[in-house]
Short mmCIF file of C-alpha atoms in Angstrom, two decimals:
data_model
loop_
_atom_site.label_atom_id
_atom_site.label_comp_id
_atom_site.label_asym_id
_atom_site.label_seq_id
_atom_site.Cartn_x
_atom_site.Cartn_y
_atom_site.Cartn_z
CA MET A 508 183.09 -113.15 104.55
CA SER A 509 184.40 -112.87 108.06
CA ALA A 510 182.34 -112.62 111.25
CA TRP A 511 181.94 -108.97 112.11
CA LEU A 512 180.20 -109.58 115.36
CA GLU A 513 180.03 -112.84 117.19
CA ILE A 514 177.84 -113.19 120.24
CA LYS A 515 178.00 -116.50 122.08
CA ASP A 516 175.84 -117.61 124.97
CA LEU A 517 175.38 -114.15 126.25
CA HIS A 518 173.85 -113.68 129.71
CA ALA A 519 173.10 -110.20 131.14
CA LYS A 520 171.05 -108.73 133.96
CA VAL A 521 169.67 -105.50 135.24
CA GLY A 522 169.88 -105.32 139.01
CA ASP A 523 168.85 -108.84 140.06
CA LYS A 524 166.73 -109.45 136.97
CA PRO A 525 168.26 -111.70 134.21
CA ILE A 526 167.25 -110.34 130.73
CA LEU A 527 169.58 -112.09 128.39
CA ASN A 528 169.65 -115.91 128.88
CA GLY A 529 172.17 -117.45 126.53
CA LEU A 530 171.80 -115.30 123.42
CA SER A 531 173.96 -116.27 120.34
CA LEU A 532 174.07 -114.37 117.11
CA THR A 533 176.60 -114.02 114.36
CA ILE A 534 176.73 -111.05 111.83
CA ASN A 535 179.01 -110.89 109.03
CA ALA A 536 180.55 -107.87 107.23
CA GLY A 537 178.11 -106.01 105.09
CA GLU A 538 174.96 -107.79 106.39
CA THR A 539 171.77 -106.29 107.70
CA HIS A 540 170.14 -108.25 110.47
CA VAL A 541 166.74 -107.59 112.09
CA ILE A 542 165.77 -108.52 115.64
CA MET A 543 162.07 -108.70 116.42
CA GLY A 544 160.31 -109.97 119.50
CA PRO A 545 157.80 -109.07 122.08
CA ASN A 546 158.26 -106.36 124.68
CA GLY A 547 160.64 -107.48 127.45
CA SER A 548 162.36 -110.09 125.28
CA GLY A 549 165.73 -108.31 125.73
CA LYS A 550 166.11 -106.40 122.39
CA SER A 551 167.03 -103.02 123.91
CA THR A 552 169.14 -104.81 126.64
CA LEU A 553 171.18 -106.42 123.86
CA SER A 554 171.89 -102.99 122.24
CA ASN A 555 172.90 -101.46 125.54
CA VAL A 556 175.13 -104.39 126.43
CA LEU A 557 176.85 -104.13 123.08
CA CYS A 558 177.60 -100.49 123.70
CA GLY A 559 178.76 -101.14 127.29
CA ASN A 560 176.06 -99.33 129.24
CA PRO A 561 177.17 -99.54 132.91
CA HIS A 562 173.58 -100.08 133.94
CA TYR A 563 173.66 -103.69 132.54
CA GLU A 564 175.78 -106.42 133.93
CA VAL A 565 177.16 -109.23 131.77
CA THR A 566 177.13 -112.45 133.70
CA GLY A 567 178.28 -114.90 131.07
CA GLY A 568 179.13 -115.59 127.41
CA SER A 569 181.30 -113.67 125.00
CA VAL A 570 181.09 -110.90 122.25
CA GLU A 571 183.78 -110.55 119.67
CA PHE A 572 183.85 -107.52 117.33
CA LYS A 573 186.34 -107.74 114.39
CA GLY A 574 188.31 -110.29 116.41
CA GLN A 575 188.49 -108.16 119.58
CA ASN A 576 186.88 -108.97 122.93
CA LEU A 577 184.24 -106.28 123.04
CA LEU A 578 183.11 -106.90 126.61
CA GLU A 579 186.63 -105.90 127.89
CA MET A 580 186.36 -102.49 126.21
CA SER A 581 185.02 -99.21 127.68
CA VAL A 582 182.02 -97.50 126.16
CA GLU A 583 184.09 -94.99 124.25
CA GLU A 584 186.66 -97.62 123.04
CA ARG A 585 183.73 -99.61 121.56
CA ALA A 586 182.47 -96.47 119.86
CA ARG A 587 185.98 -95.76 118.43
CA ALA A 588 186.22 -99.41 117.29
CA GLY A 589 183.12 -98.77 115.15
CA ILE A 590 180.08 -99.61 117.25
CA PHE A 591 177.22 -97.07 116.92
CA LEU A 592 173.77 -97.18 118.68
CA ALA A 593 170.91 -94.92 117.24
CA PHE A 594 169.05 -94.59 120.55
CA GLN A 595 165.36 -95.31 120.96
CA SER A 596 165.07 -92.28 123.17
CA PRO A 597 167.97 -89.98 122.38
CA THR A 598 169.30 -88.14 125.43
CA GLU A 599 168.99 -84.33 125.69
CA LEU A 600 172.17 -82.29 126.11
CA PRO A 601 171.18 -78.81 127.17
CA GLY A 602 173.90 -76.20 126.27
CA VAL A 603 175.72 -78.62 123.83
CA SER A 604 175.03 -77.90 120.10
CA MET A 605 175.03 -80.77 117.59
CA SER A 606 177.99 -79.36 115.76
CA THR A 607 180.04 -79.12 118.91
CA PHE A 608 179.04 -82.60 119.92
CA MET A 609 180.12 -83.98 116.48
CA LYS A 610 183.39 -81.99 116.62
CA TYR A 611 184.20 -83.62 120.02
CA ALA A 612 183.24 -87.10 118.72
CA LEU A 613 185.29 -86.88 115.51
CA ASN A 614 188.30 -85.44 117.21
CA ALA A 615 188.17 -88.10 119.99
CA ARG A 616 188.57 -90.71 117.30
CA ARG A 617 191.33 -88.83 115.63
CA LYS A 618 193.15 -88.27 118.89
CA ALA A 619 192.88 -92.05 119.74
CA ALA A 620 194.33 -92.85 116.32
CA GLY A 621 197.13 -90.43 116.77
CA GLU A 622 195.89 -88.02 114.10
CA LYS A 623 195.62 -84.29 114.45
CA GLU A 624 192.33 -82.60 114.95
CA LEU A 625 190.07 -81.77 111.97
CA ASP A 626 190.46 -78.21 110.67
CA ALA A 627 187.25 -76.04 110.65
CA VAL A 628 186.80 -76.25 106.87
CA SER A 629 187.00 -80.03 106.59
CA PHE A 630 184.78 -80.41 109.64
CA MET A 631 182.08 -78.10 108.25
CA LYS A 632 182.24 -79.91 104.83
CA ARG A 633 181.77 -83.29 106.48
CA ILE A 634 178.80 -81.97 108.48
CA LYS A 635 177.12 -80.06 105.75
CA ILE A 636 176.87 -82.65 103.14
CA ARG A 637 175.37 -85.19 105.50
CA ALA A 638 172.99 -82.64 107.05
CA GLN A 639 171.61 -81.70 103.59
CA ALA A 640 170.95 -85.33 102.66
CA LEU A 641 168.85 -85.82 105.83
CA ASP A 642 166.97 -82.43 105.68
CA ILE A 643 168.80 -81.15 108.73
CA THR A 644 169.03 -77.40 108.71
CA ASP A 645 171.88 -75.19 110.10
CA GLU A 646 169.63 -74.04 112.82
CA MET A 647 169.08 -77.64 113.96
CA LEU A 648 172.86 -78.00 114.22
CA LYS A 649 173.24 -75.02 116.30
CA ARG A 650 170.49 -75.90 118.75
CA PRO A 651 171.21 -77.96 121.81
CA VAL A 652 171.26 -81.65 121.17
CA ASN A 653 167.77 -83.21 121.23
CA VAL A 654 166.23 -80.33 123.29
CA GLY A 655 162.85 -79.23 122.04
CA PHE A 656 163.01 -81.47 118.87
CA SER A 657 160.06 -83.71 117.81
CA GLY A 658 160.47 -87.55 118.11
CA GLY A 659 161.05 -87.73 114.36
CA GLU A 660 163.68 -85.01 114.35
CA LYS A 661 165.54 -86.67 117.11
CA LYS A 662 165.65 -89.95 115.19
CA ARG A 663 166.85 -88.17 112.15
CA LEU A 664 169.60 -86.56 114.17
CA GLU A 665 170.68 -89.98 115.25
CA ILE A 666 170.95 -91.06 111.66
CA PHE A 667 172.89 -87.90 111.00
CA GLN A 668 175.38 -88.72 113.79
CA MET A 669 175.76 -92.18 112.24
CA ALA A 670 176.43 -90.64 108.87
CA VAL A 671 179.03 -88.28 110.29
CA LEU A 672 180.80 -90.90 112.42
CA GLU A 673 180.73 -93.64 109.78
CA PRO A 674 180.72 -96.60 112.08
CA ASP A 675 181.36 -100.17 110.98
CA PHE A 676 178.52 -101.62 112.95
CA CYS A 677 175.16 -99.79 113.40
CA ILE A 678 172.51 -100.70 115.83
CA LEU A 679 169.20 -99.02 115.24
CA ASP A 680 166.87 -99.33 118.21
CA GLU A 681 163.23 -98.68 117.23
CA MET A 682 164.25 -96.11 114.75
CA ASP A 683 160.80 -96.02 113.11
CA SER A 684 158.90 -95.28 116.37
CA GLY A 685 157.68 -91.73 116.79
CA MET A 686 158.35 -90.84 113.13
CA ASP A 687 155.90 -89.90 110.49
CA VAL A 688 155.84 -91.54 107.03
CA ASP A 689 158.07 -88.95 105.41
CA ALA A 690 160.58 -88.91 108.19
CA VAL A 691 160.79 -92.74 108.05
CA LYS A 692 161.54 -92.42 104.38
CA VAL A 693 164.40 -89.91 104.92
CA ALA A 694 165.85 -91.97 107.70
CA GLY A 695 165.54 -95.15 105.62
CA SER A 696 167.26 -93.57 102.62
CA GLY A 697 170.03 -92.47 105.07
CA VAL A 698 170.49 -96.21 106.00
CA GLN A 699 170.30 -97.34 102.42
CA ILE A 700 173.13 -94.85 101.40
CA MET A 701 175.26 -96.05 104.20
CA ARG A 702 175.05 -99.78 103.37
CA SER A 703 178.43 -101.12 102.30
CA PRO A 704 180.39 -104.41 102.22
CA GLU A 705 182.38 -102.96 105.17
CA ARG A 706 179.42 -102.00 107.33
CA SER A 707 176.86 -104.17 109.11
CA PHE A 708 173.48 -103.27 110.65
CA LEU A 709 171.39 -104.64 113.52
CA VAL A 710 167.94 -103.24 113.37
CA ILE A 711 165.47 -103.58 116.18
CA SER A 712 161.91 -102.89 115.21
CA HIS A 713 158.23 -104.19 115.44
CA ASN A 714 157.34 -102.62 112.10
CA THR A 715 157.44 -105.19 109.26
CA LYS A 716 156.41 -102.62 106.66
CA PHE A 717 159.29 -100.29 107.62
CA LEU A 718 161.66 -103.20 107.58
CA ARG A 719 160.64 -104.57 104.25
CA GLU A 720 160.46 -101.12 102.53
CA GLN A 721 163.31 -99.32 104.14
CA ILE A 722 165.76 -101.82 105.64
CA LYS A 723 165.49 -104.88 103.38
CA PRO A 724 167.24 -107.20 105.79
CA ASP A 725 169.35 -110.38 104.96
CA HIS A 726 168.54 -112.11 108.15
CA VAL A 727 165.72 -112.03 110.80
CA HIS A 728 166.10 -113.15 114.36
CA ILE A 729 163.18 -113.65 116.74
CA LEU A 730 164.08 -113.00 120.38
CA ALA A 731 162.06 -114.27 123.36
CA LEU A 732 162.92 -114.46 127.01
CA GLY A 733 166.40 -113.41 126.30
CA GLN A 734 167.21 -116.03 123.64
CA VAL A 735 167.09 -116.24 119.85
CA VAL A 736 164.28 -118.69 119.27
CA ALA A 737 163.96 -118.42 115.51
CA GLU A 738 166.27 -117.40 112.62
CA GLY A 739 165.73 -117.01 108.89
CA GLY A 740 165.40 -114.65 106.00
CA ALA A 741 162.80 -111.96 105.35
CA GLU A 742 160.09 -114.56 105.08
CA LEU A 743 160.08 -114.83 108.90
CA MET A 744 158.36 -111.46 108.90
CA ASP A 745 155.37 -112.90 107.00
CA GLU A 746 154.87 -115.44 109.70
CA ILE A 747 154.92 -112.65 112.32
CA ASP A 748 152.49 -110.67 110.24
CA ARG A 749 150.13 -113.62 110.19
CA ASN A 750 150.48 -115.09 113.66
CA GLY A 751 152.48 -112.67 115.87
CA PHE A 752 155.07 -113.87 118.23
CA ALA A 753 152.81 -116.61 119.94
CA GLY A 754 154.19 -119.54 118.07
CA PHE A 755 157.85 -118.52 118.84
CA LEU A 756 157.09 -117.92 122.54
CA LYS A 757 156.00 -121.53 122.93
CA GLU A 758 159.40 -122.68 121.60
CA ALA A 759 161.18 -120.43 124.18
CA VAL A 760 159.28 -121.90 127.07
CA ALA A 761 159.80 -125.43 125.77
CA MET B 1345 182.96 -49.82 123.82
CA VAL B 1346 184.49 -52.26 126.45
CA GLU B 1347 186.87 -50.51 128.81
CA GLU B 1348 189.68 -52.46 130.61
CA ILE B 1349 190.01 -51.33 134.15
CA SER B 1350 191.74 -52.83 137.18
CA LYS B 1351 191.55 -52.55 140.89
CA ILE B 1352 188.53 -50.35 141.37
CA THR B 1353 188.27 -49.05 144.93
CA GLN B 1354 185.84 -46.19 144.52
CA LEU B 1355 183.92 -45.32 141.40
CA THR B 1356 180.95 -43.27 140.51
CA ILE B 1357 179.15 -43.53 137.23
CA GLU B 1358 177.43 -40.20 136.72
CA THR B 1359 173.79 -39.60 135.82
CA GLY B 1360 172.77 -40.94 132.43
CA LYS B 1361 176.15 -42.34 131.50
CA THR B 1362 176.61 -45.67 129.83
CA ALA B 1363 179.75 -47.95 130.48
CA VAL B 1364 181.04 -51.45 129.94
CA PHE B 1365 184.01 -52.53 132.12
CA VAL B 1366 186.14 -55.56 132.24
CA GLU B 1367 188.04 -55.83 135.53
CA LYS B 1368 190.61 -58.65 135.64
CA GLN B 1369 192.42 -57.60 138.79
CA LEU B 1370 190.42 -56.75 141.87
CA SER B 1371 191.25 -54.58 144.96
CA ASP B 1372 190.33 -55.89 148.33
CA LYS B 1373 187.27 -53.68 148.51
CA ALA B 1374 185.37 -51.78 145.91
CA GLU B 1375 182.56 -49.25 146.27
CA ILE B 1376 180.60 -48.19 143.22
CA VAL B 1377 177.79 -45.71 142.89
CA ILE B 1378 175.56 -45.89 139.85
CA GLU B 1379 173.69 -42.61 139.59
CA ALA B 1380 170.28 -42.05 138.33
CA GLY B 1381 169.60 -43.34 134.76
CA ALA B 1382 173.17 -44.69 134.21
CA ARG B 1383 173.60 -48.10 132.55
CA VAL B 1384 176.60 -50.18 133.55
CA LYS B 1385 177.89 -53.68 132.63
CA HIS B 1386 180.78 -54.91 134.71
CA TYR B 1387 182.69 -58.13 134.07
CA ARG B 1388 185.04 -59.28 136.80
CA LEU B 1389 187.54 -62.04 137.37
CA HIS B 1390 188.06 -62.95 140.95
CA GLU B 1391 190.90 -65.33 141.79
CA ASN B 1392 192.41 -66.50 145.07
CA ALA B 1393 191.87 -63.39 147.14
CA GLU B 1394 189.46 -61.82 149.61
CA HIS B 1395 187.20 -59.36 147.92
CA ALA B 1396 184.21 -57.24 148.77
CA LEU B 1397 182.06 -55.31 146.26
CA SER B 1398 179.30 -52.99 147.27
CA VAL B 1399 177.19 -51.15 144.74
CA LYS B 1400 174.51 -48.54 145.14
CA ILE B 1401 172.11 -48.24 142.20
CA GLY B 1402 170.18 -45.06 141.77
CA ARG B 1403 166.85 -44.18 140.29
CA GLY B 1404 166.13 -45.78 136.88
CA ALA B 1405 169.74 -46.99 136.76
CA SER B 1406 170.82 -50.46 135.59
CA TYR B 1407 173.80 -52.34 136.87
CA GLU B 1408 174.69 -55.79 135.46
CA VAL B 1409 177.71 -57.65 136.80
CA VAL B 1410 179.10 -61.02 136.04
CA THR B 1411 181.84 -62.38 138.29
CA LEU B 1412 183.99 -65.37 137.58
CA HIS B 1413 185.31 -66.63 140.87
CA LYS B 1414 188.12 -69.17 141.01
CA GLY B 1415 190.03 -70.67 143.86
CA ASN B 1416 190.40 -69.72 147.54
CA GLY B 1417 189.23 -66.45 149.05
CA ASP B 1418 185.87 -65.18 150.06
CA LEU B 1419 183.75 -63.04 147.73
CA THR B 1420 181.29 -60.67 149.33
CA LEU B 1421 178.69 -58.97 147.24
CA SER B 1422 176.29 -56.31 148.33
CA PHE B 1423 173.77 -54.44 146.14
CA ASP B 1424 171.59 -51.64 147.21
CA LEU B 1425 168.69 -50.86 144.91
CA ALA B 1426 168.41 -47.33 146.32
CA GLY B 1427 166.38 -45.54 143.69
CA GLU B 1428 162.95 -46.37 142.27
CA GLU B 1429 163.03 -48.50 139.09
CA ALA B 1430 166.60 -49.53 139.61
CA PHE B 1431 167.76 -52.74 138.07
CA CYS B 1432 170.45 -55.18 139.17
CA ARG B 1433 171.69 -58.39 137.58
CA SER B 1434 174.48 -60.02 139.57
CA ASP B 1435 175.55 -63.40 138.10
CA VAL B 1436 178.39 -65.45 139.50
CA VAL B 1437 180.26 -68.47 138.12
CA TYR B 1438 182.53 -70.22 140.57
CA LEU B 1439 185.10 -72.98 140.20
CA LEU B 1440 186.85 -74.65 142.97
CA GLY B 1441 189.22 -77.57 142.99
CA GLY B 1442 191.87 -79.31 145.07
CA GLU B 1443 191.61 -78.25 148.70
CA GLU B 1444 190.14 -74.90 147.92
CA LYS B 1445 187.62 -73.24 150.16
CA SER B 1446 185.55 -70.24 149.53
CA LEU B 1447 182.47 -68.46 150.98
CA ILE B 1448 180.48 -66.47 148.32
CA SER B 1449 177.87 -64.22 149.93
CA SER B 1450 175.54 -61.89 148.34
CA ASP B 1451 173.02 -59.39 149.67
CA VAL B 1452 170.53 -57.73 147.44
CA ARG B 1453 168.53 -55.07 149.19
CA HIS B 1454 165.45 -53.69 147.50
CA ASN B 1455 165.43 -50.25 149.27
CA ALA B 1456 163.09 -48.55 146.79
CA ASP B 1457 159.79 -49.30 145.01
CA ASN B 1458 159.54 -50.80 141.62
CA THR B 1459 163.02 -52.36 141.72
CA VAL B 1460 164.05 -55.55 139.86
CA SER B 1461 166.89 -57.95 140.79
CA ARG B 1462 168.13 -61.03 138.91
CA GLN B 1463 170.79 -63.40 140.15
CA LEU B 1464 172.08 -66.65 138.64
CA VAL B 1465 174.91 -68.26 140.46
CA LYS B 1466 176.42 -71.40 139.09
CA GLY B 1467 179.29 -73.41 140.47
CA ALA B 1468 181.46 -76.37 139.64
CA VAL B 1469 183.41 -77.92 142.40
CA THR B 1470 185.93 -80.81 142.26
CA GLY B 1471 188.70 -82.44 144.30
CA LYS B 1472 188.12 -81.86 147.98
CA ALA B 1473 187.04 -78.32 147.58
CA PHE B 1474 184.37 -76.73 149.78
CA ALA B 1475 182.08 -73.83 148.53
CA THR B 1476 179.45 -72.09 150.46
CA PHE B 1477 176.92 -69.81 148.78
CA GLU B 1478 174.94 -67.44 151.07
CA GLY B 1479 172.33 -65.59 149.20
CA GLY B 1480 170.36 -62.91 150.79
CA VAL B 1481 167.43 -60.86 149.35
CA LEU B 1482 165.91 -58.25 151.52
CA ILE B 1483 162.63 -56.53 150.76
CA PRO B 1484 161.85 -54.10 153.60
CA TYR B 1485 158.41 -53.30 155.00
CA GLU B 1486 156.03 -51.12 152.87
CA ARG B 1487 158.13 -51.48 149.65
CA LYS B 1488 155.88 -51.80 146.58
CA LYS B 1489 156.17 -53.72 143.27
CA ILE B 1490 159.36 -55.53 143.98
CA ASP B 1491 160.47 -58.20 141.56
CA GLY B 1492 163.47 -60.36 142.78
CA ALA B 1493 164.86 -63.68 141.47
CA GLN B 1494 167.72 -65.72 142.72
CA GLN B 1495 168.89 -69.10 141.41
CA HIS B 1496 171.84 -71.08 142.56
CA ARG B 1497 173.01 -74.34 140.81
CA ALA B 1498 176.09 -76.33 141.54
CA ILE B 1499 177.59 -79.50 140.12
CA LEU B 1500 179.85 -81.74 142.32
CA LEU B 1501 182.52 -83.24 140.07
CA SER B 1502 184.12 -85.44 142.71
CA PRO B 1503 182.78 -87.54 145.60
CA ASP B 1504 184.79 -85.43 148.11
CA ALA B 1505 183.69 -82.03 146.86
CA THR B 1506 181.13 -80.14 148.98
CA VAL B 1507 178.76 -77.26 148.27
CA LYS B 1508 176.58 -75.64 150.94
CA ALA B 1509 173.74 -73.26 149.92
CA VAL B 1510 172.28 -70.90 152.49
CA PRO B 1511 169.39 -68.88 151.00
CA ARG B 1512 168.35 -65.86 153.25
CA LEU B 1513 165.14 -64.36 152.09
CA GLU B 1514 163.86 -61.53 154.19
CA ILE B 1515 160.63 -60.39 152.86
CA TYR B 1516 158.62 -58.02 154.88
CA ALA B 1517 156.53 -56.41 152.23
CA ASP B 1518 153.44 -57.89 150.41
CA ASP B 1519 153.50 -56.42 146.86
CA VAL B 1520 156.41 -58.67 145.96
CA LYS B 1521 157.34 -61.24 143.22
CA CYS B 1522 160.29 -63.23 144.49
CA ALA B 1523 161.47 -66.49 143.00
CA HIS B 1524 164.38 -68.36 144.32
CA GLY B 1525 165.85 -71.86 144.26
CA SER B 1526 169.00 -73.89 144.74
CA ALA B 1527 170.09 -77.25 143.47
CA ILE B 1528 173.21 -79.20 144.01
CA GLY B 1529 173.93 -82.39 142.09
CA SER B 1530 176.27 -84.50 139.99
CA LEU B 1531 176.66 -84.69 136.26
CA ASN B 1532 173.92 -86.70 134.61
CA GLN B 1533 174.89 -90.31 134.04
CA ASP B 1534 172.68 -90.70 130.94
CA GLN B 1535 174.21 -87.62 129.35
CA LEU B 1536 177.78 -88.93 130.01
CA TYR B 1537 176.85 -92.37 128.65
CA TYR B 1538 175.34 -90.77 125.52
CA LEU B 1539 178.50 -88.74 124.86
CA MET B 1540 180.75 -91.82 125.47
CA THR B 1541 178.75 -93.90 122.96
CA ARG B 1542 179.96 -91.47 120.38
CA GLY B 1543 183.65 -92.16 121.32
CA ILE B 1544 184.21 -89.22 123.70
CA ASP B 1545 186.19 -90.32 126.66
CA GLU B 1546 184.90 -89.72 130.16
CA ALA B 1547 187.13 -86.79 131.02
CA ASP B 1548 186.17 -84.96 127.88
CA ALA B 1549 182.58 -85.78 128.30
CA ARG B 1550 182.61 -84.40 131.79
CA ALA B 1551 184.36 -81.29 130.63
CA LEU B 1552 181.90 -80.72 127.88
CA LEU B 1553 178.83 -81.10 130.25
CA THR B 1554 180.45 -78.80 132.84
CA ARG B 1555 181.09 -76.25 130.12
CA ALA B 1556 177.56 -76.45 128.95
CA PHE B 1557 176.31 -76.08 132.47
CA LEU B 1558 178.31 -72.85 133.16
CA ASP B 1559 177.62 -71.40 129.68
CA GLU B 1560 174.10 -70.55 130.77
CA VAL B 1561 175.70 -67.55 132.68
CA PHE B 1562 178.14 -66.61 130.00
CA ASP B 1563 175.59 -66.81 127.21
CA SER B 1564 173.94 -63.75 128.63
CA ILE B 1565 177.13 -61.67 127.92
CA GLU B 1566 176.46 -59.71 124.76
CA GLU B 1567 180.05 -58.64 124.16
CA ASP B 1568 181.56 -61.42 122.09
CA ASP B 1569 185.23 -60.91 123.08
CA VAL B 1570 184.35 -60.69 126.76
CA ARG B 1571 182.17 -63.79 126.67
CA GLU B 1572 184.85 -65.86 124.81
CA ASP B 1573 187.50 -64.58 127.32
CA PHE B 1574 185.38 -65.73 130.27
CA ARG B 1575 184.60 -69.05 128.70
CA ARG B 1576 188.27 -69.64 128.14
CA LEU B 1577 189.07 -68.70 131.76
CA ALA B 1578 186.35 -70.86 133.31
CA VAL B 1579 188.14 -74.12 133.34
CA PHE B 1580 189.99 -76.17 135.82
CA GLU B 1581 193.73 -76.01 135.29
CA LYS B 1582 195.17 -79.43 134.37
#
């Protein structure tokens, strides 16, 4: 197994405020990792930094993705290299339908790879199969992206995009928030179907029930004050269920 | 049935007639009269020239016009709601780039009772271009049951592009519903970022969001061929 994503001593800030303070993390091909931690510990900052959000400034450390220096790549280059973020609060795109959005996204990858654009039939086929598996109707694909959808529908549409784009590294930021039990199951089964030896997951969540039942992680990391303060297997979630993050926070301060 | 027509100078649509025109070449000046009860849709492409359109709309008549304006040259629009229960929709999409400069001015005059006007003007301006929109709505003294709406929205696609909006509402009557607004801004950074996290490069993301912004006007065109034609034409030349 080779390292898919290797984060070393990463520092990042928003404005003048340091959020990540020497975070290190290694994820290998095919693994599913979970990041947990109290609010403000840097979980969402990490996902945004990995995607290249210009709002966040990296001030130190390195990130390698499949041997490439990720921090030198633009947002769209990272996406084409296989990084995908399922947003905690997906952005509305008035006037842009989901099918147009996905057509642009797929063709952007093909163009960068020197391939010709997908023809209409292959495109529709790719879209339809994945939409059906995630209970997404034709009407939802025609409507403007994320406009007027419920929280759960938006999250399902994020998983749908992930299924269409077939990334190598998927970050799911609070995917279970705002979803009812059934929607979580549909989304969770979408993640299960996509697990493969060539694809890794980084899942940010507070919900240990969701993580145990739907995600079944290989590794759990506890984040506090912008650092990883504990690492282990799924058993770390039992400790959090019993005692919360208090014990881990002490270690971060010490 | 969509009729292709060019360089209208004077035209009268007779009482009760229905017509749909596409006009891709404009004269310097056009005067149109819509007689009582006639219903007209008029789609126009205005490019790099001075042009003035003046339309008189009769009793119970309906005139809907969509103008796509590109490049230099001033566009002067004038609508006279002359008969009771006349209706006028006068939407404009404008695109300016490079060093282009244009004044788009519109006057909607509610000269009869129970008249309704709607206007949606949307612009995309890039390079060092300079666009001015002057939107006038006049509702004279003692007019009754007037309903007017005017919205202007523009996006600046470069730091050196300029849009100036000058609304001119002259409302002298009381029995009036008149909504208007103008907003000028840049593309939404969160939307650009979201598109780029899916692998779309910045230029394509900007084009896609600009397209979506302008489509609000084109989406109201019911004739499929005309709508697609205008959408195809409403792009910046590369």
